[in-house]
Amino acid sequence: MFAAASNGLLPVDKSKIRGMFVFGSSVVDNGNNNFIPNPLGRADYPPYGVDFPLGSTGRFTNGENMADILGKKLNISNYIPPFNDPSTAGTRIVHGVNYGSGGSGVLDETGANLGNVVSLNRQISNFEAMTLPKLEMQLGQNRSRLLPQYLFFVACGGNDYSLNYFLNSTRSNVTLEAFTANLISTYTLGLKRLYSLGARKFVLASIVPNGCAPVAVALAPGKGCVESINNAVQMFNIRIRNLTDSLKPQMPGSHLVFVNAYKIVRDIIGNPSFKGFLNVNTSCCKVSASASRIGCARGGSVCTNRREFVYFDHTHVTEAVNHEIATKAVSSNLRDEVYPYNVQKLSQI
């Protein structure tokens, strides 16, 4: 049993969270894409996982991702297993399942250029059709009694801009505002669908500042973050934050927390030394030059001072940054970082 709060973990006797179900993109994918035939977005090879206890498991970073660290801080035993792993069955599902898929988005069509990635809608379908009946059978309770004891963590949306809107903007007459409105509508339907199944406690993570990622900064060398990209994701982020208020009357008994990962990462980039970072705009790993593969080069070189880097590859942050986001999510009392309250309070409701 974990010790309590001095080490950042929640007091065992106060947390009412039994487990966590995770939905999203590569920021939370913990190996689901490993089991998808020939996706371009995979991280099951070195140097990914260089600092992870189990090695290269499919996490798009050097160590733990946001969901891993949040699970630890919630005292959830062991790492939450990936849905697509055939061994995720029986008692392995009782503390939750991770459905995250690298390259996926809120919209079904996002990430189509990367292969058969699993969109948010399909992830929820997998939860409903495959996991939920088995969970009820394992624990001998119906969903209306079970699911309020679980956290539903949703972290997606970035790919809908980088791999959809901006990728297709030259041949599309859809405005950014209209695209974002459709994105929010689809996202909202997903949350309502989870609610209808019995989910009551939600943690919604914003998109990080993708315009500051090395892949974006390289588009305009010497000019810093690409604010047109950041402004787009902020349009989404602000609306997601607003959902924490607007959805409550439509979802009685629900509790929604917004984690402003955008601000947390932007603050690190703006004042890196305050948190012990030195490199804010280049990749820690050697990035693949292959058109058929994105991310770190397979078996390529990697920086030794990973704790000082914000980005591990050209788009994904390091474990150190994930730790900052998850820690703030659990314990921050600043409403511009977590709204309307932090995950620790949510876990005790």
Coordinates of C-alpha atoms in Angstrom, one line a residue:
M1 CA 0.0 0.0 0.0
F2 CA 1.3 3.4 -0.9
A3 CA 2.2 6.0 1.7
A4 CA 0.3 9.2 1.7
A5 CA 0.6 12.7 0.5
S6 CA 4.2 13.8 1.2
N7 CA 5.4 11.9 -1.9
G8 CA 2.7 13.3 -4.1
L9 CA 0.4 10.2 -3.7
L10 CA -3.2 10.6 -2.5
P11 CA -4.1 9.5 1.0
V12 CA -5.3 5.9 0.6
D13 CA -8.2 6.3 3.0
K14 CA -9.6 9.4 1.3
S15 CA -9.4 8.5 -2.4
K16 CA -12.6 6.9 -3.7
I17 CA -11.2 6.0 -7.1
R18 CA -11.1 2.3 -7.9
G19 CA -9.4 2.7 -11.2
M20 CA -9.2 4.7 -14.4
F21 CA -10.3 4.4 -18.0
V22 CA -8.1 6.3 -20.4
F23 CA -9.0 7.7 -23.9
G24 CA -7.0 9.7 -26.3
S25 CA -4.0 9.9 -28.6
S26 CA -0.3 9.3 -28.4
V27 CA 0.0 11.5 -25.3
V28 CA -1.6 8.6 -23.4
D29 CA -1.1 5.5 -25.7
N30 CA 0.7 2.9 -23.7
G31 CA 1.0 0.2 -26.4
N32 CA -2.3 -0.1 -28.2
N33 CA -0.8 0.8 -31.6
N34 CA 1.6 -2.1 -31.2
F35 CA -1.3 -4.4 -32.0
I36 CA -2.5 -2.5 -35.0
P37 CA -1.2 -3.9 -38.3
N38 CA 1.3 -1.5 -39.9
P39 CA 0.5 1.8 -38.4
L40 CA 3.1 4.6 -39.1
G41 CA 2.6 5.8 -35.5
R42 CA 4.3 3.3 -33.2
A43 CA 6.8 3.6 -30.4
D44 CA 7.6 0.0 -29.6
Y45 CA 11.3 0.3 -30.3
P46 CA 14.3 2.1 -28.7
P47 CA 15.0 4.8 -27.8
Y48 CA 11.3 5.1 -26.8
G49 CA 11.0 3.7 -23.2
V50 CA 14.7 4.2 -22.5
D51 CA 13.8 5.2 -18.9
F52 CA 10.7 3.0 -18.6
P53 CA 11.0 0.0 -16.3
L54 CA 9.6 -2.3 -19.0
G55 CA 11.5 -0.8 -21.9
S56 CA 10.0 0.1 -25.3
T57 CA 6.3 -0.7 -24.6
G58 CA 4.7 1.7 -27.1
R59 CA 4.7 4.9 -25.0
F60 CA 5.7 7.9 -27.1
T61 CA 8.2 9.2 -24.6
N62 CA 11.3 8.2 -22.7
G63 CA 9.5 7.0 -19.7
E64 CA 6.0 7.3 -18.2
N65 CA 3.2 9.3 -19.9
M66 CA 0.6 11.4 -18.2
A67 CA -1.8 8.6 -17.6
D68 CA 0.9 6.4 -16.0
I69 CA 1.8 9.1 -13.5
L70 CA -1.7 10.1 -12.8
G71 CA -2.6 6.5 -12.1
K72 CA 0.3 6.3 -9.6
K73 CA -0.8 9.4 -7.8
L74 CA -4.3 8.0 -7.5
N75 CA -2.8 4.9 -5.9
I76 CA -3.9 2.6 -8.7
S77 CA -1.9 -0.6 -8.5
N78 CA 0.2 -1.5 -11.5
Y79 CA 0.2 0.2 -14.9
I80 CA -3.3 0.4 -16.5
P81 CA -3.2 -2.2 -19.4
P82 CA -3.7 -1.3 -23.1
F83 CA -7.0 -2.5 -24.5
N84 CA -5.5 -4.0 -27.7
D85 CA -3.1 -6.3 -25.8
P86 CA -4.7 -9.8 -25.8
S87 CA -3.6 -10.3 -22.2
T88 CA -5.8 -7.4 -21.1
A89 CA -8.5 -9.7 -19.7
G90 CA -9.9 -11.2 -16.5
T91 CA -8.8 -9.5 -13.4
R92 CA -6.4 -7.2 -15.3
I93 CA -9.3 -4.9 -16.2
V94 CA -10.6 -4.2 -12.7
H95 CA -8.4 -1.2 -12.2
G96 CA -9.2 0.2 -15.6
V97 CA -8.1 0.0 -19.3
N98 CA -6.2 2.4 -21.6
Y99 CA -7.7 2.8 -25.1
G100 CA -5.3 5.6 -26.3
S101 CA -4.1 5.3 -29.9
G102 CA -1.2 7.3 -31.3
G103 CA -2.1 9.4 -34.3
S104 CA -5.9 9.3 -33.5
G105 CA -8.2 12.2 -32.9
V106 CA -11.6 13.2 -31.9
L107 CA -12.8 12.9 -35.5
D108 CA -12.9 9.4 -37.1
E109 CA -11.0 10.6 -40.2
T110 CA -8.1 12.1 -38.2
G111 CA -4.9 10.1 -38.6
A112 CA -6.1 8.2 -41.6
N113 CA -2.7 8.9 -43.2
L114 CA -1.0 6.9 -40.4
G115 CA -3.0 3.7 -40.9
N116 CA -5.8 2.1 -38.9
V117 CA -5.5 4.2 -35.7
V118 CA -8.5 4.2 -33.3
S119 CA -10.5 7.4 -32.9
L120 CA -12.1 8.6 -29.7
N121 CA -15.5 7.3 -30.9
R122 CA -14.1 3.9 -31.6
Q123 CA -12.3 3.8 -28.3
I124 CA -15.6 4.5 -26.5
S125 CA -17.2 1.7 -28.6
N126 CA -14.5 -0.7 -27.4
F127 CA -15.1 0.3 -23.8
E128 CA -18.9 -0.2 -24.2
A129 CA -19.0 -3.4 -26.2
M130 CA -15.9 -5.2 -24.9
T131 CA -14.7 -4.0 -21.5
L132 CA -17.9 -2.9 -19.7
P133 CA -19.7 -6.3 -19.8
K134 CA -16.6 -8.1 -18.6
L135 CA -16.1 -5.6 -15.8
E136 CA -19.6 -6.1 -14.6
M137 CA -19.0 -9.9 -14.7
Q138 CA -15.6 -9.7 -12.9
L139 CA -16.9 -7.5 -10.1
G140 CA -20.5 -8.7 -9.8
Q141 CA -22.0 -5.3 -9.9
N142 CA -23.9 -3.4 -12.6
R143 CA -22.4 -0.4 -14.4
S144 CA -24.5 2.2 -12.6
R145 CA -22.9 1.1 -9.3
L146 CA -19.4 0.5 -10.7
L147 CA -18.5 3.3 -13.0
P148 CA -18.9 6.2 -10.5
Q149 CA -15.9 4.7 -8.7
Y150 CA -13.7 5.2 -11.8
L151 CA -12.0 8.2 -13.3
F152 CA -12.5 8.8 -17.0
F153 CA -9.4 10.5 -18.4
V154 CA -9.6 12.0 -21.9
A155 CA -6.6 13.5 -23.6
C156 CA -7.0 14.2 -27.4
G157 CA -7.6 16.8 -30.0
G158 CA -4.1 17.8 -31.0
N159 CA -3.9 15.5 -34.0
D160 CA -7.2 16.8 -35.3
Y161 CA -5.4 20.0 -36.0
S162 CA -1.9 18.8 -37.0
L163 CA -3.0 15.6 -38.9
N164 CA -6.3 16.9 -40.2
Y165 CA -7.1 20.6 -40.3
F166 CA -3.7 22.0 -41.1
L167 CA -2.8 19.0 -43.3
N168 CA -5.9 19.6 -45.4
S169 CA -6.3 23.3 -45.1
T170 CA -5.1 24.0 -48.7
R171 CA -7.9 21.9 -50.2
S172 CA -10.6 22.7 -47.7
N173 CA -12.9 25.7 -47.4
V174 CA -13.8 24.9 -43.8
T175 CA -12.9 27.8 -41.5
L176 CA -10.9 27.1 -38.3
E177 CA -13.9 28.2 -36.2
A178 CA -16.3 25.8 -38.0
F179 CA -13.7 23.0 -37.7
T180 CA -13.3 23.6 -34.0
A181 CA -17.1 23.8 -33.5
N182 CA -17.5 20.4 -35.1
L183 CA -14.6 19.0 -33.0
I184 CA -16.2 20.2 -29.8
S185 CA -19.6 18.8 -30.8
T186 CA -18.1 15.4 -31.5
Y187 CA -16.0 15.5 -28.3
T188 CA -19.1 16.5 -26.3
L189 CA -21.1 13.6 -27.7
G190 CA -18.4 11.2 -26.6
L191 CA -18.5 12.5 -23.0
K192 CA -22.3 12.3 -23.0
R193 CA -22.1 8.7 -24.3
L194 CA -19.7 7.8 -21.5
Y195 CA -22.1 9.5 -19.0
S196 CA -25.0 7.5 -20.4
L197 CA -23.0 4.3 -19.7
G198 CA -22.5 5.3 -16.1
A199 CA -19.3 7.5 -16.0
R200 CA -19.5 10.3 -13.5
K201 CA -16.0 11.6 -12.9
F202 CA -14.1 13.1 -15.8
V203 CA -10.7 14.6 -16.2
L204 CA -10.3 16.5 -19.5
A205 CA -6.7 17.4 -20.5
S206 CA -6.1 20.3 -22.9
I207 CA -3.9 20.1 -25.9
V208 CA -0.3 21.1 -25.2
P209 CA 1.2 24.0 -27.2
N210 CA 1.9 22.1 -30.4
G211 CA 3.2 25.3 -32.0
C212 CA 6.2 25.1 -29.8
A213 CA 7.1 21.5 -30.6
P214 CA 10.4 21.0 -32.6
V215 CA 8.5 19.9 -35.7
A216 CA 6.6 23.2 -35.7
V217 CA 9.5 25.4 -34.7
A218 CA 11.6 24.0 -37.6
L219 CA 9.0 25.4 -40.0
A220 CA 10.2 28.9 -39.1
P221 CA 13.8 28.7 -37.7
G222 CA 14.7 31.5 -35.3
K223 CA 11.2 32.7 -34.8
G224 CA 10.2 30.6 -31.8
C225 CA 6.8 29.0 -31.4
V226 CA 4.3 29.0 -34.3
E227 CA 1.5 31.0 -32.8
S228 CA -1.0 30.2 -35.6
I229 CA -0.9 26.6 -34.4
N230 CA -1.1 27.5 -30.8
N231 CA -4.0 29.9 -31.4
A232 CA -5.9 27.1 -33.0
V233 CA -5.4 24.6 -30.2
Q234 CA -6.3 27.3 -27.7
M235 CA -9.6 27.8 -29.4
F236 CA -10.3 24.1 -28.6
N237 CA -8.9 24.3 -25.1
I238 CA -11.0 27.2 -24.1
R239 CA -14.1 25.4 -25.2
I240 CA -13.2 22.3 -23.4
R241 CA -12.7 24.3 -20.2
N242 CA -16.2 25.8 -20.7
L243 CA -17.7 22.3 -21.0
T244 CA -16.9 21.7 -17.3
D245 CA -19.6 24.2 -16.5
S246 CA -22.0 23.9 -19.4
L247 CA -22.3 20.1 -19.3
K248 CA -23.1 19.7 -15.6
P249 CA -26.8 20.6 -16.0
Q250 CA -27.0 18.2 -18.9
M251 CA -25.2 15.4 -17.0
P252 CA -26.7 15.5 -13.5
G253 CA -24.4 14.0 -10.9
S254 CA -21.3 14.4 -13.0
H255 CA -18.0 16.0 -12.0
L256 CA -15.6 17.4 -14.6
V257 CA -12.1 18.7 -14.1
F258 CA -10.2 20.5 -16.8
V259 CA -6.4 20.2 -16.7
N260 CA -4.7 23.1 -18.5
A261 CA -1.7 21.1 -19.9
Y262 CA -1.2 24.0 -22.4
K263 CA -0.4 26.5 -19.7
I264 CA 1.7 24.1 -17.7
V265 CA 3.9 23.3 -20.7
R266 CA 4.0 26.9 -21.9
D267 CA 5.1 28.1 -18.5
I268 CA 8.0 25.6 -18.6
I269 CA 9.0 26.8 -22.0
G270 CA 8.8 30.4 -20.9
N271 CA 10.9 29.9 -17.7
P272 CA 12.6 26.5 -18.1
S273 CA 15.3 26.9 -15.5
F274 CA 12.6 27.3 -12.7
K275 CA 11.7 23.6 -13.1
G276 CA 15.2 22.4 -14.0
F277 CA 14.9 22.4 -17.8
L278 CA 17.5 23.7 -20.3
N279 CA 16.4 22.6 -23.8
V280 CA 12.9 23.8 -24.9
N281 CA 12.9 23.5 -28.6
T282 CA 14.8 20.5 -29.9
S283 CA 14.3 16.8 -29.7
C284 CA 16.1 14.6 -27.2
C285 CA 16.2 11.7 -29.7
K286 CA 17.5 11.6 -33.2
V287 CA 14.3 12.0 -35.3
S288 CA 13.7 9.6 -38.2
A289 CA 14.3 10.9 -41.7
S290 CA 12.2 8.1 -43.2
A291 CA 9.0 9.2 -44.9
S292 CA 7.4 5.9 -43.8
R293 CA 8.1 6.4 -40.1
I294 CA 7.5 9.3 -37.8
G295 CA 9.2 10.0 -34.4
C296 CA 12.5 8.8 -33.1
A297 CA 14.8 7.0 -35.5
R298 CA 14.8 3.3 -34.6
G299 CA 17.8 2.6 -32.4
G300 CA 19.0 6.2 -32.9
S301 CA 21.0 8.3 -30.6
V302 CA 19.4 9.9 -27.6
C303 CA 20.4 12.7 -25.2
T304 CA 21.8 11.8 -21.8
N305 CA 20.3 14.7 -19.9
R306 CA 16.7 13.8 -20.6
R307 CA 15.5 15.5 -17.4
E308 CA 16.5 18.8 -18.9
F309 CA 14.7 18.4 -22.2
V310 CA 11.0 19.4 -22.7
Y311 CA 10.6 17.3 -25.9
F312 CA 11.7 13.7 -26.4
D313 CA 10.9 13.5 -30.1
H314 CA 9.7 16.1 -32.6
T315 CA 6.2 16.3 -31.0
H316 CA 6.0 14.5 -27.7
V317 CA 7.2 15.8 -24.3
T318 CA 9.6 13.9 -21.9
E319 CA 8.6 12.0 -18.8
A320 CA 9.8 15.0 -16.8
V321 CA 7.2 17.2 -18.4
N322 CA 4.5 14.6 -18.1
H323 CA 5.3 14.5 -14.4
E324 CA 4.8 18.2 -14.1
I325 CA 1.4 18.0 -15.8
A326 CA 0.2 15.1 -13.7
T327 CA 1.5 16.6 -10.5
K328 CA -0.3 19.9 -11.2
A329 CA -3.5 18.0 -12.2
V330 CA -3.6 16.3 -8.8
S331 CA -2.5 19.0 -6.5
S332 CA -2.6 22.5 -8.0
N333 CA -4.9 25.0 -6.4
L334 CA -4.6 27.5 -9.3
R335 CA -7.8 27.7 -11.4
D336 CA -5.9 28.6 -14.5
E337 CA -4.1 25.2 -14.2
V338 CA -7.0 23.0 -13.0
Y339 CA -10.6 24.0 -13.1
P340 CA -12.8 24.1 -11.1
Y341 CA -10.7 22.1 -8.7
N342 CA -7.9 19.5 -8.8
V343 CA -8.0 15.7 -9.3
Q344 CA -7.3 15.1 -5.6
K345 CA -10.6 16.8 -4.7
L346 CA -12.3 14.9 -7.5
S347 CA -11.1 11.6 -6.2
Q348 CA -12.6 12.3 -2.8
I349 CA -16.1 13.1 -4.0

